Coordinates of N, CA and C in Angstrom, one line a residue:
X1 N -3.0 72.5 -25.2 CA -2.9 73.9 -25.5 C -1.6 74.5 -25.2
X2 N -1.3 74.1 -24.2 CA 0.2 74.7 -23.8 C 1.4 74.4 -24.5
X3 N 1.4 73.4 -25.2 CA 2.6 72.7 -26.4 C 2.7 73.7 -27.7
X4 N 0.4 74.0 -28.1 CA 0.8 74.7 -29.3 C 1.2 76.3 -29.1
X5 N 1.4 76.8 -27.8 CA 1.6 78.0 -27.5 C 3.4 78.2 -27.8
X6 N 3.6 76.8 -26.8 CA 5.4 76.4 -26.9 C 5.7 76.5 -28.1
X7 N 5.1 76.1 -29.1 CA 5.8 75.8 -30.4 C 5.3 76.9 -31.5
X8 N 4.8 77.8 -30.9 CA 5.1 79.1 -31.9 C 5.8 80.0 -31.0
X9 N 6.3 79.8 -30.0 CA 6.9 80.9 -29.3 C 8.5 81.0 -29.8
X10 N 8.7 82.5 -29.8 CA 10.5 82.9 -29.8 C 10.9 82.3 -29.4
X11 N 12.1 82.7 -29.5 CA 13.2 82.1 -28.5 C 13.7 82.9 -27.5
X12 N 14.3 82.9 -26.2 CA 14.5 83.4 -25.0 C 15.5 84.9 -25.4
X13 N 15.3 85.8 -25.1 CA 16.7 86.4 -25.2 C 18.0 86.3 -24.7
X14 N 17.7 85.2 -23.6 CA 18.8 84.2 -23.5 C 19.6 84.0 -24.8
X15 N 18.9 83.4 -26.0 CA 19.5 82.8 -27.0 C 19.8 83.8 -27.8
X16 N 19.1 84.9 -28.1 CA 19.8 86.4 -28.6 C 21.2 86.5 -28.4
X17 N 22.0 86.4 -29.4 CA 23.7 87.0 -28.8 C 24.3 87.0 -30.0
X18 N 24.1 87.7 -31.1 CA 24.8 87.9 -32.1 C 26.2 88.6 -32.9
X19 N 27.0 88.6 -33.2 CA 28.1 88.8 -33.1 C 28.0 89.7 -33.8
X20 N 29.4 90.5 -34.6 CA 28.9 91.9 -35.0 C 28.8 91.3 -37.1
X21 N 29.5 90.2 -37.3 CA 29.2 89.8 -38.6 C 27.7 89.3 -38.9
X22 N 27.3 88.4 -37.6 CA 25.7 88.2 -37.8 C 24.9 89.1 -37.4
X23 N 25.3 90.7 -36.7 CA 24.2 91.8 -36.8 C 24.5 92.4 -38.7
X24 N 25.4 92.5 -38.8 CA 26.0 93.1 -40.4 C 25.2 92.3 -41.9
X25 N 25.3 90.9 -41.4 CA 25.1 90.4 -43.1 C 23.7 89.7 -42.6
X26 N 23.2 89.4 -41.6 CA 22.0 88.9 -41.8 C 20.9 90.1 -41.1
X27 N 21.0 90.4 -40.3 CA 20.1 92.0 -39.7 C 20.2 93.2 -40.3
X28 N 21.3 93.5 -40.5 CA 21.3 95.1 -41.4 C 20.9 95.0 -42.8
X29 N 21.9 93.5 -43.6 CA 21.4 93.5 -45.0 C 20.1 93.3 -45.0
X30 N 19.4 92.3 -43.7 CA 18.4 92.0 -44.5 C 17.1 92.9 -44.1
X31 N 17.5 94.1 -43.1 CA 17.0 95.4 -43.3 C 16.6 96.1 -44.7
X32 N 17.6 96.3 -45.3 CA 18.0 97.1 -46.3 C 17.4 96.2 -47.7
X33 N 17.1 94.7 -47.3 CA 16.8 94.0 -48.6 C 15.0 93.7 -48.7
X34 N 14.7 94.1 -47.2 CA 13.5 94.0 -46.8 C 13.2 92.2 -46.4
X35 N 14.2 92.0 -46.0 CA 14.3 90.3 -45.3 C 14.3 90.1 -44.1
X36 N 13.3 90.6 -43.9 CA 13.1 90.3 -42.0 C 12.6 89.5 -42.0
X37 N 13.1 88.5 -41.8 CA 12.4 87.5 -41.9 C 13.1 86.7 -40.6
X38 N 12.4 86.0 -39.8 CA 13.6 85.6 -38.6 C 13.2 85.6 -37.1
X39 N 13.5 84.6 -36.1 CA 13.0 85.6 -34.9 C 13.6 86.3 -34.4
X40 N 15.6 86.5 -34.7 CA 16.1 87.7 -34.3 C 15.7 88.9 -34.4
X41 N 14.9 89.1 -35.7 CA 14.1 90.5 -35.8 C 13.2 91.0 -34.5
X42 N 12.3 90.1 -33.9 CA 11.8 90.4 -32.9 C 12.6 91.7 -31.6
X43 N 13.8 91.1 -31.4 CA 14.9 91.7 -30.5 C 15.2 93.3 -31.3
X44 N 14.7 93.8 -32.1 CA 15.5 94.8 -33.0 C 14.5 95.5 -33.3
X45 N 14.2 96.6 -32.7 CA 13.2 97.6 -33.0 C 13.3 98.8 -33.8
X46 N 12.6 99.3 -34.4 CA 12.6 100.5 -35.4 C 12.8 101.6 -34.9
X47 N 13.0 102.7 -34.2 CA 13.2 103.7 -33.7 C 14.4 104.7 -34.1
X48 N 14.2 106.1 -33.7 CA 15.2 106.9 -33.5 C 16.0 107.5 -32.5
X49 N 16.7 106.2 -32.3 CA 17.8 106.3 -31.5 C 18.7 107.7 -31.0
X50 N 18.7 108.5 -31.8 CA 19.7 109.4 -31.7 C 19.0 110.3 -31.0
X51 N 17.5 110.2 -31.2 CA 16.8 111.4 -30.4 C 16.2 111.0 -28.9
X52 N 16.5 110.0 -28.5 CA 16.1 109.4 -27.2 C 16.9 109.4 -26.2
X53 N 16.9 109.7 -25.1 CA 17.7 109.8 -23.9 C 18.1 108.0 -23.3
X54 N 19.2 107.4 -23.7 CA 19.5 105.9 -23.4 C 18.9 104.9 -22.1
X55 N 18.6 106.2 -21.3 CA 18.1 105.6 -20.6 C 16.4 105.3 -20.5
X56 N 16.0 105.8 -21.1 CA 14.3 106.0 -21.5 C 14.4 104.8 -22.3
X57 N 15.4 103.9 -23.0 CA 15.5 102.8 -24.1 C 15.5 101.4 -22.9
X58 N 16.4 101.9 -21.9 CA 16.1 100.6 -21.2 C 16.0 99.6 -21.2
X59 N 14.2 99.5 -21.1 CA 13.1 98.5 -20.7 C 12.9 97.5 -22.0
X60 N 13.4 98.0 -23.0 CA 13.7 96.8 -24.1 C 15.7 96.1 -23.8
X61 N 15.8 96.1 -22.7 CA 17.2 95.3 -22.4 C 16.8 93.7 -23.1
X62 N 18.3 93.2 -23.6 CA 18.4 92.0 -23.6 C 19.9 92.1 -23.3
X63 N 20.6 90.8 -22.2 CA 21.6 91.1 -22.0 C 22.4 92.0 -21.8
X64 N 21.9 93.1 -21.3 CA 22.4 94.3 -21.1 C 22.5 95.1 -22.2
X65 N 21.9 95.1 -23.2 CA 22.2 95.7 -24.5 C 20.8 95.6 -25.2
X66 N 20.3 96.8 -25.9 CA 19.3 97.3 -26.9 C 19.6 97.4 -28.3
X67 N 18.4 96.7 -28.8 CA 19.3 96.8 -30.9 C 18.2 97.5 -30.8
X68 N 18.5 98.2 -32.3 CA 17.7 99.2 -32.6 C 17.9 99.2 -34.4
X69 N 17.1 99.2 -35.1 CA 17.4 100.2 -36.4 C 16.9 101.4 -36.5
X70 N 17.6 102.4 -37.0 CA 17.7 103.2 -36.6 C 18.1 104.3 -38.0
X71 N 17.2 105.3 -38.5 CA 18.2 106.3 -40.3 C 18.8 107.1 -39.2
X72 N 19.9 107.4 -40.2 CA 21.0 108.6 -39.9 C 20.3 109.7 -40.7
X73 N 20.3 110.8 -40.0 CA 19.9 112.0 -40.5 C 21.6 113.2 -40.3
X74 N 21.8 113.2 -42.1 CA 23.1 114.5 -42.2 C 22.6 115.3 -41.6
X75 N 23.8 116.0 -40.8 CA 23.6 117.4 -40.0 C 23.8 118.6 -41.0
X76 N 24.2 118.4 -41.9 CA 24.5 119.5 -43.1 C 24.2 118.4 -44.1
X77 N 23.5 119.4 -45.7 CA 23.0 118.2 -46.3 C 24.3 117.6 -47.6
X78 N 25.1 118.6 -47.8 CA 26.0 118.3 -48.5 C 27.2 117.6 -47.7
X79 N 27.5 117.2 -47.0 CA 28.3 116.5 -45.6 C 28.0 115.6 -45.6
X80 N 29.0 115.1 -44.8 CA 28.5 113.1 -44.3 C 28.6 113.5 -42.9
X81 N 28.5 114.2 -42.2 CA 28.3 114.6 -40.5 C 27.1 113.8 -40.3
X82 N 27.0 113.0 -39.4 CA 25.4 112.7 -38.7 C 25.6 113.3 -37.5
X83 N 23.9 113.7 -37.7 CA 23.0 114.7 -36.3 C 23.0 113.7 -35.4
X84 N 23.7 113.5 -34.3 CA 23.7 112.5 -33.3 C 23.1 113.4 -31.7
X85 N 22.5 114.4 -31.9 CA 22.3 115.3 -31.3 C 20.4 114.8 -30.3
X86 N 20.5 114.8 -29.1 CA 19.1 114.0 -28.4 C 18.7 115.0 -28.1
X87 N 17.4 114.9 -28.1 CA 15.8 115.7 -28.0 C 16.4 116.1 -26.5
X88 N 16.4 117.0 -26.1 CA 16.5 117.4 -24.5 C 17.7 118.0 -24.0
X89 N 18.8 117.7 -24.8 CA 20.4 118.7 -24.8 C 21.4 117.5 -24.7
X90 N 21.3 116.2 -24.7 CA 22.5 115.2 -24.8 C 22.9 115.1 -26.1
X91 N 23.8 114.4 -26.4 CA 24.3 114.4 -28.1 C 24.9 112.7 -27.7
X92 N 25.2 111.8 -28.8 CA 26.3 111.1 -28.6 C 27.6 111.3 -29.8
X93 N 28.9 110.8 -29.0 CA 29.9 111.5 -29.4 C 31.0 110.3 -30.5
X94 N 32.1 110.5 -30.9 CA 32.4 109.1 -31.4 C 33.8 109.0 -30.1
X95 N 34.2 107.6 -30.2 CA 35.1 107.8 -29.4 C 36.4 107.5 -29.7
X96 N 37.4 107.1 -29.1 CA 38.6 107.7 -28.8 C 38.7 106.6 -30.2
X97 N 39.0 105.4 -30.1 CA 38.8 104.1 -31.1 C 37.5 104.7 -32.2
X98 N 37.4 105.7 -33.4 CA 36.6 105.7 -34.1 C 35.7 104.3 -34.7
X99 N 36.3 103.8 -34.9 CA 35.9 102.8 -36.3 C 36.4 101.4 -36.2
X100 N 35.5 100.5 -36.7 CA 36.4 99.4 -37.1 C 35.5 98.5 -38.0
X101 N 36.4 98.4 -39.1 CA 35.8 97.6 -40.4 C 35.0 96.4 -40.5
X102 N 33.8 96.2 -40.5 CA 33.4 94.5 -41.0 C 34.0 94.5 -42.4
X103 N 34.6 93.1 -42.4 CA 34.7 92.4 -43.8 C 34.3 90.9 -44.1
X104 N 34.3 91.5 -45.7 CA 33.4 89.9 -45.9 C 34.5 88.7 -46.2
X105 N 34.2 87.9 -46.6 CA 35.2 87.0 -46.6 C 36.6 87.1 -47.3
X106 N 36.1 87.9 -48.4 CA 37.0 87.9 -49.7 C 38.1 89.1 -49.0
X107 N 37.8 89.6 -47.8 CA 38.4 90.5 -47.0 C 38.0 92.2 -47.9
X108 N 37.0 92.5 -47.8 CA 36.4 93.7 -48.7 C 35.8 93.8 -47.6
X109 N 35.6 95.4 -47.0 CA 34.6 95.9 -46.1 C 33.8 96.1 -46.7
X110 N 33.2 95.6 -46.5 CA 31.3 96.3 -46.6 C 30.2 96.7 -45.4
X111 N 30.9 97.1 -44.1 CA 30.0 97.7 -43.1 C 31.4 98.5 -41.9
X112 N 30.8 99.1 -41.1 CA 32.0 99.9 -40.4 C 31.1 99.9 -38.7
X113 N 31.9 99.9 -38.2 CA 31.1 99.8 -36.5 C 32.2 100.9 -36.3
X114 N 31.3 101.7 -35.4 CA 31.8 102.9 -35.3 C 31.3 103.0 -33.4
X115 N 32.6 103.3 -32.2 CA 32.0 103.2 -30.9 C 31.7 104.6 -30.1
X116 N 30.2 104.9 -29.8 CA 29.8 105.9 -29.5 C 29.7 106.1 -28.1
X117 N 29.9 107.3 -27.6 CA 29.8 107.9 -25.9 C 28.1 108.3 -25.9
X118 N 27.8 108.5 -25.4 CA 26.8 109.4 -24.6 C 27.0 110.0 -23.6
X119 N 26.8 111.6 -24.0 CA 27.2 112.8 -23.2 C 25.4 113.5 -23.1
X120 N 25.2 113.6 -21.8 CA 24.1 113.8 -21.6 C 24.5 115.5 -20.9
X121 N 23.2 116.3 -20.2 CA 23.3 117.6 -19.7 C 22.8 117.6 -18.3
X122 N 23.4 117.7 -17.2 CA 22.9 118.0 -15.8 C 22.3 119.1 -15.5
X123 N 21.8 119.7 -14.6 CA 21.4 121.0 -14.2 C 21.7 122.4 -14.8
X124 N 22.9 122.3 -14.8 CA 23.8 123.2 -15.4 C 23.8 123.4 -16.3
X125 N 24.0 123.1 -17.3 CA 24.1 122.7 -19.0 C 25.3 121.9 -19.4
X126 N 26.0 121.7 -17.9 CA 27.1 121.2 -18.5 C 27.8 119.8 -18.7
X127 N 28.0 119.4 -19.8 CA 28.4 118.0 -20.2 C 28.4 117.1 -19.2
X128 N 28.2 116.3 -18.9 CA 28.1 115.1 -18.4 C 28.0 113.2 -19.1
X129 N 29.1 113.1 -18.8 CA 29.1 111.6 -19.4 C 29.1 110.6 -18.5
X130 N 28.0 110.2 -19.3 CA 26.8 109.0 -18.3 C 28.1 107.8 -18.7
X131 N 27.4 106.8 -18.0 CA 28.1 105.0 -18.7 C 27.6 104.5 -19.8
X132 N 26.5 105.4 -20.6 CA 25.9 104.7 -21.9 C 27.1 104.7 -23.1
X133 N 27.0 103.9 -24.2 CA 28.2 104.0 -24.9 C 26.9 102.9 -26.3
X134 N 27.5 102.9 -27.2 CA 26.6 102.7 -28.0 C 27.5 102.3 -29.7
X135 N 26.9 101.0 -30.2 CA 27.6 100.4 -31.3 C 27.2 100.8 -32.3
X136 N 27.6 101.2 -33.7 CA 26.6 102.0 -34.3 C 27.0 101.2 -35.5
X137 N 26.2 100.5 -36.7 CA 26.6 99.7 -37.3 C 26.2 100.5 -38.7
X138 N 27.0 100.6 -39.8 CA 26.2 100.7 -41.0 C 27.2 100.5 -42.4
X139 N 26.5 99.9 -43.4 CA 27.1 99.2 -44.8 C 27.8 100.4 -45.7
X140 N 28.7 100.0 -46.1 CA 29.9 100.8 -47.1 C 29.3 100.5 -48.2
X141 N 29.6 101.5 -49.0 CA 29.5 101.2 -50.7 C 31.5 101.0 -51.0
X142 N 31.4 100.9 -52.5 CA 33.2 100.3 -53.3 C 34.1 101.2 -52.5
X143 N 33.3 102.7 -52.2 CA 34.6 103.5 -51.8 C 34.6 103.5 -50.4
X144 N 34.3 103.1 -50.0 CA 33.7 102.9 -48.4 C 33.2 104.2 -48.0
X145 N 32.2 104.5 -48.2 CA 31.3 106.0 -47.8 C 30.0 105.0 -47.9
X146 N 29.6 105.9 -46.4 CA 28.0 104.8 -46.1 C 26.9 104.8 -47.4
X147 N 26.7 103.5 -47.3 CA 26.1 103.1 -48.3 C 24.4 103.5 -48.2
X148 N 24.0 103.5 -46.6 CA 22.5 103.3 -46.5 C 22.2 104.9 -45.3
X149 N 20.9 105.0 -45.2 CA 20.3 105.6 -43.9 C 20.2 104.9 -42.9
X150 N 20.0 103.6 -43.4 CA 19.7 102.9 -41.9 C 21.3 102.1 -41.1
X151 N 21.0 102.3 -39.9 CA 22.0 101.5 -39.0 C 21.5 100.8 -38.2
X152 N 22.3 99.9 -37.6 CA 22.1 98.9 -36.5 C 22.8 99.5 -35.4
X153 N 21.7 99.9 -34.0 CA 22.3 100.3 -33.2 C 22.5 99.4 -31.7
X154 N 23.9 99.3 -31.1 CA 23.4 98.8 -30.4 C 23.6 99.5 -28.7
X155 N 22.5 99.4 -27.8 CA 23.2 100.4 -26.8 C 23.4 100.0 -25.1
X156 N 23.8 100.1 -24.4 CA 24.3 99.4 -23.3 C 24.8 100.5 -22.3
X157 N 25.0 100.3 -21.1 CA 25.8 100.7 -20.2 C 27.3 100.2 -19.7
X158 N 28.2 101.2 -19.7 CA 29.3 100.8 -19.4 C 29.4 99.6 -18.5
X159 N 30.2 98.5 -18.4 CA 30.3 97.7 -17.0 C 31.1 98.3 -16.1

């Protein structure tokens, strides 16, 4: 009994550790292709990230880090702004390093990782930035303008 338990079981989150090309062309496309197929899907939950306080995400740690998919919701509808704005008065922000390209082989981007702060609210109302920071993954179309709603998020605490 205990073999056939072993031999349908995941793999450890130990062995979870994907790089930002295998979260891009095998987890986000195969989001978007409807190919979840895999046990790294397990590790990657559906949620709305942007509205959740980082620390309330937690308890799904692997490695110090939380995936997430996650739609962008425009903050204006004719705009490309996303509402990065959390239920409770935090926002997350982009940071100093906006952006940096995935490319595919042929050297053509087709996804952008973009590095986010979390700025949370103390007593006061006034800004406060915690150590959460947050990888925000999502696919380009030909002109490089996001191609999808959904992103791969990933989120973590400063070290």
């Amino acid at each position: 009994m205990a073999s056939s338990s072993k031999s349908n079981a995941f793999p450890s989150c130990d062995e979870f550790k994907p790089d930002d090309k295998e979260l891009v062309f095998h987890y986000l496309k195969g989001k978007m292709s409807g190919h979840t197929v895999g046990e790294g899907f397990r590790y990657i939950k559906d949620i709305d990230v942007y509205k959740h306080e980082p620390s309330n995400l937690a308890p799904n740690v692997c490695h110090g880090k939380v995936y997430f998919f996650s739609r962008l919701d425009k903050k204006y509808q004719r705009g490309t702004n996303v509402e990065r704005q959390v239920e409770g008065g935090g926002f997350w922000r982009k940071t100093e390093k906006t952006y940096e390209d995935i490319k595919a082989t042929n050297g053509k981007s087709i996804a952008r990782k973009t590095l986010l702060a979390y700025y949370g609210k103390d007593q006061a109302s006034a800004p406060v930035k915690p150590q959460w920071l947050m990888k925000e993954y999502m696919l380009l179309d030909q002109n490089d303008k996001m191609l999808t709603p959904w992103t791969l998020c990933v989120v973590y605490e400063k070290p």
